[in-house]
Coordinates of C-alpha atoms in Angstrom, one line a residue:
M24 CA -29.9 -12.2 23.7
P25 CA -29.7 -9.5 21.6
E26 CA -27.7 -9.4 18.3
P27 CA -24.0 -8.2 18.5
R28 CA -23.6 -4.7 17.9
V29 CA -21.3 -2.9 15.6
P30 CA -19.4 0.6 16.3
D31 CA -21.0 3.7 15.0
P32 CA -21.0 4.7 12.2
V33 CA -20.5 1.7 9.8
S34 CA -22.4 2.3 6.5
V35 CA -22.5 -0.2 3.8
L36 CA -24.0 0.3 0.4
V37 CA -25.5 -2.6 -1.3
V38 CA -25.9 -2.8 -5.1
E39 CA -28.0 -5.5 -6.0
D40 CA -31.0 -5.5 -8.4
D41 CA -32.7 -8.5 -7.2
D42 CA -35.5 -6.8 -4.9
T43 CA -36.0 -9.8 -2.5
I44 CA -32.0 -10.3 -2.1
R45 CA -31.6 -6.3 -1.8
R46 CA -34.1 -6.3 1.0
A47 CA -33.0 -9.5 2.7
V48 CA -29.3 -8.3 2.8
Q49 CA -30.5 -5.1 4.3
L50 CA -32.4 -6.1 7.0
A51 CA -29.9 -8.7 8.1
L52 CA -27.1 -6.4 8.0
E53 CA -29.2 -3.5 9.9
R54 CA -29.8 -6.0 12.7
Y55 CA -26.3 -6.1 13.2
G56 CA -26.3 -2.1 13.4
Y57 CA -24.9 -1.3 10.2
R58 CA -26.2 1.5 8.4
V59 CA -27.2 0.4 5.0
D60 CA -28.1 2.1 1.7
V61 CA -29.1 0.2 -1.4
A62 CA -29.0 0.4 -5.1
A63 CA -30.8 -1.6 -7.7
D64 CA -28.6 -1.2 -10.6
G65 CA -24.9 -0.2 -11.5
L66 CA -24.9 3.3 -12.6
S67 CA -27.1 4.1 -9.7
G68 CA -25.2 2.6 -7.5
L69 CA -21.8 4.6 -8.9
E70 CA -24.1 7.6 -8.1
A71 CA -24.9 6.4 -4.5
F72 CA -20.9 5.7 -4.1
R73 CA -19.8 9.2 -5.3
A74 CA -22.5 10.7 -2.9
G75 CA -22.2 8.5 0.0
G76 CA -18.8 8.1 1.7
Y77 CA -19.3 4.6 2.7
D78 CA -17.0 2.1 4.9
L79 CA -17.6 -0.8 2.4
L80 CA -19.5 -1.4 -0.6
I81 CA -21.2 -4.7 -1.6
L82 CA -21.9 -5.3 -5.3
D83 CA -23.4 -7.8 -7.2
V84 CA -21.8 -9.1 -10.2
M85 CA -24.9 -9.5 -12.6
L86 CA -26.2 -5.6 -12.9
P87 CA -28.3 -3.9 -15.2
E88 CA -27.0 -0.5 -16.9
L89 CA -23.6 -1.2 -15.5
D90 CA -22.2 -4.5 -14.3
G91 CA -20.7 -5.2 -10.9
I92 CA -17.3 -5.9 -12.6
G93 CA -17.7 -2.5 -14.6
L94 CA -19.0 -0.8 -11.3
C95 CA -15.8 -2.0 -9.2
H96 CA -13.4 -0.8 -12.2
R97 CA -15.1 2.8 -12.0
I98 CA -14.9 2.9 -7.9
R99 CA -11.2 1.5 -8.0
E100 CA -10.5 4.7 -10.2
E101 CA -11.9 7.0 -7.6
S102 CA -11.4 5.2 -4.0
L103 CA -9.6 2.3 -2.2
V104 CA -12.9 1.5 0.1
P105 CA -13.2 -2.6 0.8
V106 CA -15.3 -3.8 -1.9
L107 CA -16.9 -7.3 -1.3
M108 CA -18.6 -8.9 -4.7
M109 CA -21.4 -11.1 -4.8
S110 CA -22.1 -14.0 -7.4
A111 CA -25.3 -15.9 -7.9
R112 CA -22.9 -18.8 -9.7
G113 CA -19.7 -18.7 -8.2
D114 CA -18.3 -19.1 -11.6
A115 CA -14.8 -18.8 -12.0
L116 CA -14.8 -16.4 -14.3
D117 CA -17.1 -14.0 -12.3
V118 CA -14.7 -14.6 -9.3
V119 CA -11.5 -14.0 -11.1
A120 CA -13.1 -10.8 -13.2
G121 CA -14.4 -9.5 -9.9
L122 CA -11.4 -10.1 -8.2
E123 CA -9.1 -8.4 -10.9
A124 CA -11.2 -5.5 -11.0
G125 CA -10.2 -4.7 -7.6
A126 CA -12.5 -6.4 -5.0
D127 CA -11.0 -7.6 -1.7
D128 CA -13.3 -10.7 -1.5
Y129 CA -16.3 -12.5 -2.8
V130 CA -19.3 -14.3 -1.5
I131 CA -21.5 -17.1 -3.5
K132 CA -25.3 -16.4 -3.4
P133 CA -27.4 -17.2 -1.2
V134 CA -25.2 -16.5 1.6
D135 CA -25.8 -17.0 5.2
T136 CA -25.9 -14.1 7.5
P137 CA -23.3 -15.1 9.8
V138 CA -20.7 -15.9 6.8
L139 CA -21.5 -12.2 5.2
V140 CA -21.3 -10.4 8.5
A141 CA -17.8 -12.2 9.1
R142 CA -16.4 -11.3 5.8
I143 CA -17.3 -7.7 6.5
R144 CA -16.3 -7.4 9.9
A145 CA -12.7 -9.0 8.5
L146 CA -12.9 -6.3 5.4
L147 CA -13.3 -3.5 7.8
R148 CA -10.4 -5.0 10.3
R149 CA -8.3 -4.8 7.5
A150 CA -9.2 -1.0 6.4
T151 CA -8.5 0.2 10.0
F152 CA -5.2 -2.0 10.5
Q153 CA -2.9 -0.4 13.0
P154 CA 0.6 -2.1 14.6
S155 CA -0.1 -2.9 17.8
Q156 CA 2.6 -0.9 19.3
S157 CA 5.6 1.6 18.3
P158 CA 9.1 0.5 18.4
P159 CA 11.4 2.3 20.5
P160 CA 12.8 5.7 19.2
E161 CA 15.9 4.3 19.0
A162 CA 15.1 1.4 16.8
P163 CA 13.7 3.1 13.2
D164 CA 13.2 -0.8 11.6
H165 CA 9.4 0.2 11.2
V166 CA 10.9 1.6 7.6
L167 CA 11.6 -1.3 5.3
V168 CA 13.4 -1.1 2.1
F169 CA 13.7 -3.9 -0.3
G170 CA 15.5 -2.3 -3.4
E171 CA 13.4 0.7 -4.8
L172 CA 10.7 -0.2 -2.6
S173 CA 10.0 0.9 1.1
V174 CA 7.4 -0.1 3.6
D175 CA 6.7 2.1 6.5
T176 CA 5.0 0.2 8.9
L177 CA 3.7 2.5 11.5
G178 CA 2.8 5.3 8.9
M179 CA 1.1 2.6 6.5
E180 CA 2.7 4.0 3.6
V181 CA 4.4 2.6 0.6
R182 CA 6.9 4.2 -2.0
L183 CA 8.6 2.9 -4.8
A184 CA 11.2 5.3 -6.3
G185 CA 10.4 7.5 -4.0
R186 CA 6.6 7.7 -5.2
P187 CA 3.7 7.1 -2.8
V188 CA 1.9 3.6 -3.9
P189 CA -1.9 3.5 -3.5
L190 CA -3.0 0.1 -2.2
T191 CA -6.3 -1.1 -1.0
P192 CA -6.6 -2.4 3.0
T193 CA -6.2 -6.1 1.8
E194 CA -3.3 -5.4 -0.5
L195 CA -1.5 -3.5 2.0
R196 CA -2.0 -6.2 4.5
L197 CA -0.5 -8.8 2.1
L198 CA 2.5 -6.8 1.6
L199 CA 2.7 -6.1 5.4
E200 CA 2.5 -10.2 5.6
F201 CA 5.3 -10.5 2.9
A202 CA 7.7 -7.4 4.5
A203 CA 7.6 -9.1 7.9
A204 CA 9.3 -12.4 6.7
P205 CA 11.3 -11.2 3.4
G206 CA 12.7 -14.2 1.8
S207 CA 10.4 -16.9 3.4
V208 CA 8.1 -18.7 1.6
L209 CA 4.5 -18.0 2.4
D210 CA 1.8 -20.7 1.3
R211 CA -1.8 -19.5 0.2
R212 CA -3.2 -21.1 3.2
R213 CA -1.2 -19.0 5.8
L214 CA -2.2 -15.8 3.5
L215 CA -5.7 -16.8 3.7
R216 CA -5.8 -16.9 7.4
E217 CA -3.7 -14.0 8.3
V218 CA -4.7 -11.3 5.6
W219 CA -8.4 -12.4 5.0
D220 CA -8.8 -13.5 8.5
Y221 CA -10.3 -16.8 7.3
G222 CA -11.2 -18.7 10.4
W223 CA -12.4 -21.6 7.6
E224 CA -11.2 -22.7 4.4
G225 CA -11.3 -20.3 1.5
D226 CA -10.3 -20.0 -2.1
T227 CA -6.9 -19.7 -2.9
R228 CA -8.0 -17.5 -5.8
V229 CA -8.4 -14.8 -3.6
V230 CA -4.7 -14.8 -2.8
D231 CA -3.5 -15.6 -6.2
L232 CA -5.3 -12.3 -7.8
C233 CA -4.5 -10.2 -5.0
V234 CA -1.0 -11.1 -5.6
L235 CA -1.2 -10.4 -8.9
R236 CA -2.4 -6.8 -8.3
L237 CA -0.1 -6.2 -5.8
R238 CA 2.6 -7.0 -8.4
K239 CA 1.6 -4.8 -10.9
K240 CA 1.8 -1.7 -8.2
I241 CA 5.1 -2.7 -6.8
G242 CA 6.9 -4.3 -9.7
S243 CA 6.3 -8.0 -11.3
G244 CA 9.9 -9.4 -10.1
R245 CA 9.4 -8.3 -6.2
I246 CA 7.0 -11.0 -5.5
E247 CA 8.2 -14.4 -6.4
T248 CA 6.3 -17.6 -7.1
V249 CA 7.3 -20.7 -5.6
R250 CA 5.7 -23.4 -7.6
G251 CA 3.9 -26.1 -5.2
F252 CA 4.5 -23.6 -2.0
G253 CA 3.3 -20.2 -2.3
Y254 CA 5.1 -16.9 -2.6
K255 CA 7.8 -15.0 -1.3
L256 CA 9.2 -11.4 -1.1
V257 CA 12.6 -10.7 -2.9
R258 CA 15.0 -9.1 -0.8
D259 CA 16.4 -7.0 -3.1

């Protein structure tokens, strides 16, 4: 049976300094129908990113010239493109640093191809997310307002005090999940399932760090921590 294909064009940039891993990831993703470019160091990766217009980036943490954390920071200054980090150790500091830099998710090397592809597909679904249907014209409930924060669930636009707030696809999906149930406590496992599309147990640090990034953009008091349970969006 042939490998499942992905819609064209889906372009991925892999920045990895290990020749064997870089080539293995490239070949594996190409078998699934992705168009894959590669770079062997952080500066070359930054140059390729600026020239390429990619749908998704895969960055190793440990890179020569410019490490993956620094590269992710530079990319986030210019783009909201989905970013998946790869770490050889799964070290907590690597994971936290990558997520704080703006990465959407991470995997630990060596990673099985089906797991990597599942993570990529989940990131791409978040990046292209649209509501399933529009509300009737007489019900303009698609603009949700929480104090100075407004969330347009159809236009996929967030504003704070009237000014647009640039959010990554993952941050936007997270905020939409909170906005759909204001005042309700959402536990980390639910958020992993609904936002990150994990069909298995995931690392809840991904949730915590994304909430932290979101708070910096929409106001630190808008999302409240409920210790021992999870998080909730404050209504007003």
